[in-house]
Amino acid sequence: MMIHILVVEDDAKLNQIVCSYLNDSGYHAKGARNVQDAYDLMYNSLYDLIISDIMMPDIDGFAFAKTVRSLNDTIPILFMTARDDFASKQKGYRAGIDDYMVKPVNMDELVLRVGALLRRANIANERRLTVGELVMDADAMSVALRCEEIPVTVREFNILFKMLSYPNKTFSRQQLMDEFWDMNNDTTLRAVDVYITKLRDELSRCEEFKIVTVHGLGYKAVIE
């Protein structure tokens, strides 16, 4: 299961270096140059961890962390900043951050801390999802309803796992396409509809949830 990391840093070169290093370490990192861009990205995608600078134009890292924390109790936030004073660290932790690194940042240490934060947030280890009598196991790539296995493809499994991990959140066709299809693939968005139809058929006996069409937008899983 791909872990998505948002890097909010106004220095373009550093932003690119951090994203590249994280991507090379097996994560999926996306960069934002300011907080407004970060909000836009967060509105359209789901992230598992945030790395943020403090000193940025318009909205600073403290205000950003406070807003994120008010919306999401559990997402790990790591500050990566030139500010080494205790008052800034204290203000950061009071805003709800989980870790604090002072620039220049050692990239290997950053990757270690990211791994530790994800473990603490149970994201890296959360490989099993249970909704009523439906059990999804990400290691075995299996779906079982009332102990009876339902055959699904890897892509079907990933789409369903994502949607059930965030019940009632609407995913656009484009979001699902970007995450679960190869970027070089010339498949149209209609392929997403085909997969959703197959999932509905395969899970027609499942009363634990429904995959609902949100007209003009996409799909969401609604737990009954």
Coordinates of C-alpha atoms in Angstrom, one line a residue:
M1 CA 0.0 0.0 0.0
M2 CA 1.6 3.3 -1.1
I3 CA 2.2 5.8 1.6
H4 CA 1.6 9.4 0.5
I5 CA 3.7 12.3 2.0
L6 CA 3.1 16.0 1.5
V7 CA 6.2 18.2 1.6
V8 CA 5.4 21.9 2.2
E9 CA 8.6 23.9 1.6
D10 CA 9.0 27.2 -0.3
D11 CA 12.6 26.5 -1.3
A12 CA 12.1 24.8 -4.7
K13 CA 15.4 23.0 -4.7
L14 CA 15.1 21.6 -1.2
N15 CA 11.5 20.7 -1.9
Q16 CA 12.6 18.7 -4.9
I17 CA 15.5 17.0 -3.0
V18 CA 13.3 15.9 -0.1
C19 CA 10.6 14.6 -2.5
S20 CA 13.1 12.7 -4.6
Y21 CA 14.8 11.1 -1.5
L22 CA 11.4 10.0 -0.1
N23 CA 10.3 8.6 -3.5
D24 CA 13.6 6.7 -3.8
S25 CA 12.9 5.3 -0.3
G26 CA 9.6 3.8 -1.4
Y27 CA 7.2 6.5 -0.5
H28 CA 5.1 8.7 -2.8
A29 CA 6.0 12.3 -2.0
K30 CA 4.4 15.4 -3.5
G31 CA 5.7 19.0 -3.0
A32 CA 3.8 22.2 -2.3
R33 CA 5.6 25.6 -2.3
N34 CA 3.2 27.3 0.1
V35 CA 0.4 26.5 2.4
Q36 CA -2.4 27.5 0.0
D37 CA -1.0 25.0 -2.5
A38 CA -0.8 22.4 0.3
Y39 CA -4.5 22.9 1.1
D40 CA -5.4 22.4 -2.5
L41 CA -3.5 19.2 -2.7
M42 CA -5.0 17.9 0.5
Y43 CA -8.5 18.7 -0.7
N44 CA -7.9 16.5 -3.8
S45 CA -5.8 13.7 -2.3
L46 CA -5.2 11.9 0.9
Y47 CA -1.9 12.1 2.6
D48 CA -0.5 9.9 5.4
L49 CA 2.2 12.3 6.7
I50 CA 3.1 16.0 6.3
I51 CA 6.6 17.5 6.3
S52 CA 6.5 21.3 6.6
D53 CA 8.7 24.3 6.9
I54 CA 7.8 27.1 9.4
M55 CA 8.8 30.3 7.6
M56 CA 6.8 30.5 4.4
P57 CA 5.0 33.4 2.6
D58 CA 1.4 34.3 3.6
I59 CA 0.6 31.5 6.0
D60 CA 3.4 30.1 8.3
G61 CA 3.9 26.5 9.4
F62 CA 2.4 27.1 12.9
A63 CA -0.9 28.2 11.5
F64 CA -0.8 25.4 8.9
A65 CA -0.1 22.7 11.6
K66 CA -2.9 24.1 13.8
T67 CA -5.4 24.0 10.9
V68 CA -4.4 20.5 9.9
R69 CA -4.6 19.2 13.4
S70 CA -8.1 20.7 13.9
L71 CA -9.2 18.6 10.8
N72 CA -7.2 15.5 11.4
D73 CA -6.2 14.2 14.9
T74 CA -3.9 11.5 13.8
I75 CA -1.8 12.5 10.7
P76 CA 1.8 12.8 11.7
I77 CA 3.3 16.3 11.1
L78 CA 7.1 16.9 11.0
F79 CA 8.6 20.4 11.0
M80 CA 11.8 20.9 9.0
T81 CA 13.1 24.4 9.7
A82 CA 16.1 26.6 10.1
R83 CA 14.6 27.8 13.5
D84 CA 16.6 26.2 16.3
D85 CA 15.2 28.1 19.3
F86 CA 13.3 26.4 22.0
A87 CA 10.3 28.9 21.7
S88 CA 9.7 27.8 18.1
K89 CA 9.9 24.1 19.1
Q90 CA 7.5 24.7 21.9
K91 CA 5.1 26.6 19.7
G92 CA 5.3 23.8 17.1
Y93 CA 4.5 21.1 19.5
R94 CA 1.7 23.2 21.0
A95 CA 0.2 23.5 17.5
G96 CA 0.1 19.7 17.3
I97 CA 3.3 18.6 15.5
D98 CA 4.9 15.3 16.2
D99 CA 8.6 15.8 15.3
Y100 CA 11.0 18.7 14.7
M101 CA 14.2 18.7 12.6
V102 CA 16.6 21.6 12.2
K103 CA 18.1 22.5 8.8
P104 CA 20.4 21.4 7.2
V105 CA 18.5 18.1 7.5
N106 CA 20.3 14.8 7.0
M107 CA 18.1 13.0 4.5
D108 CA 18.8 9.5 5.8
E109 CA 17.7 10.7 9.3
L110 CA 14.6 12.2 7.8
V111 CA 13.7 8.9 6.3
L112 CA 14.2 7.1 9.6
R113 CA 12.0 9.6 11.4
V114 CA 9.3 9.4 8.8
G115 CA 9.3 5.6 9.3
A116 CA 9.1 6.0 13.1
L117 CA 6.2 8.5 12.8
L118 CA 4.3 6.2 10.5
R119 CA 4.8 3.3 12.8
R120 CA 3.5 5.3 15.7
A121 CA 0.5 6.4 13.7
N122 CA -0.1 2.7 12.8
I123 CA -0.2 3.6 9.1
A124 CA 2.7 1.4 8.0
N125 CA 1.3 -1.5 10.1
E126 CA -2.4 -1.1 9.4
R127 CA -2.6 -4.0 7.0
R128 CA -6.1 -5.3 7.9
L129 CA -9.4 -3.6 7.6
T130 CA -12.6 -4.9 9.1
V131 CA -16.1 -3.6 8.3
G132 CA -18.7 -5.6 10.0
E133 CA -18.2 -9.2 8.7
L134 CA -16.1 -8.1 5.8
V135 CA -12.3 -8.6 6.4
M136 CA -9.6 -7.2 4.0
D137 CA -6.1 -8.4 4.5
A138 CA -3.5 -6.3 2.6
D139 CA -0.7 -8.8 3.0
A140 CA -2.7 -11.7 1.5
M141 CA -4.6 -9.3 -0.8
S142 CA -7.7 -11.2 0.2
V143 CA -11.3 -10.2 0.9
A144 CA -13.5 -12.4 3.0
L145 CA -17.2 -12.0 3.8
R146 CA -18.5 -14.1 6.7
C147 CA -15.3 -16.2 6.4
E148 CA -16.0 -16.9 2.7
E149 CA -13.3 -15.6 0.4
I150 CA -14.4 -13.3 -2.5
P151 CA -12.0 -13.4 -5.5
V152 CA -10.7 -9.9 -6.4
T153 CA -7.9 -8.6 -8.6
V154 CA -5.1 -6.6 -7.0
R155 CA -6.5 -3.4 -8.5
E156 CA -10.0 -4.1 -7.2
F157 CA -8.6 -4.9 -3.8
N158 CA -6.6 -1.6 -3.7
I159 CA -9.6 0.5 -4.8
L160 CA -11.8 -1.0 -2.2
F161 CA -9.2 -0.8 0.6
K162 CA -8.7 2.9 -0.2
M163 CA -12.4 3.7 -0.2
L164 CA -13.2 1.7 2.9
S165 CA -10.3 3.3 4.7
Y166 CA -12.0 6.7 4.3
P167 CA -15.7 6.0 4.4
N168 CA -18.0 8.8 3.1
K169 CA -15.2 10.5 1.4
T170 CA -15.9 11.0 -2.3
F171 CA -13.1 10.0 -4.7
S172 CA -13.1 11.4 -8.2
R173 CA -12.5 9.0 -11.1
Q174 CA -9.3 11.0 -11.8
Q175 CA -8.0 10.5 -8.2
L176 CA -8.6 6.7 -8.5
M177 CA -7.1 6.6 -11.9
D178 CA -4.0 8.6 -10.8
E179 CA -3.4 6.3 -7.9
F180 CA -4.2 2.8 -9.3
W181 CA -3.3 3.0 -13.0
D182 CA 0.1 3.4 -14.6
M183 CA 0.7 7.0 -15.6
N184 CA 1.7 5.9 -19.1
N185 CA -1.5 3.9 -19.5
D186 CA -3.8 5.3 -22.1
T187 CA -6.9 3.9 -20.4
T188 CA -9.8 6.3 -20.1
L189 CA -11.7 7.3 -16.9
R190 CA -14.4 4.9 -18.0
A191 CA -12.2 2.1 -16.8
V192 CA -12.8 3.2 -13.2
D193 CA -16.6 2.8 -13.8
V194 CA -16.0 -0.7 -15.1
Y195 CA -14.0 -1.6 -11.9
I196 CA -16.6 -0.1 -9.6
T197 CA -19.3 -2.1 -11.4
K198 CA -17.3 -5.3 -11.0
L199 CA -16.8 -4.6 -7.3
R200 CA -20.5 -4.0 -6.8
D201 CA -21.3 -7.3 -8.5
E202 CA -18.7 -9.3 -6.5
L203 CA -19.9 -7.7 -3.2
S204 CA -23.6 -7.8 -4.0
R205 CA -24.2 -10.0 -0.9
C206 CA -22.3 -7.6 1.4
E207 CA -24.7 -5.6 3.6
E208 CA -21.9 -3.9 5.5
F209 CA -21.5 -1.0 3.1
K210 CA -22.5 0.4 -0.3
I211 CA -20.4 2.0 -3.1
V212 CA -22.4 5.0 -3.9
T213 CA -22.2 7.1 -7.1
V214 CA -21.8 10.8 -6.4
H215 CA -23.1 12.2 -9.6
G216 CA -20.7 14.5 -11.4
L217 CA -18.0 13.7 -8.9
G218 CA -17.1 10.1 -8.5
Y219 CA -17.7 7.4 -5.9
K220 CA -17.7 6.9 -2.1
A221 CA -18.1 3.9 0.3
V222 CA -20.9 4.3 2.7
I223 CA -20.9 2.0 5.7
E224 CA -24.4 0.8 6.5

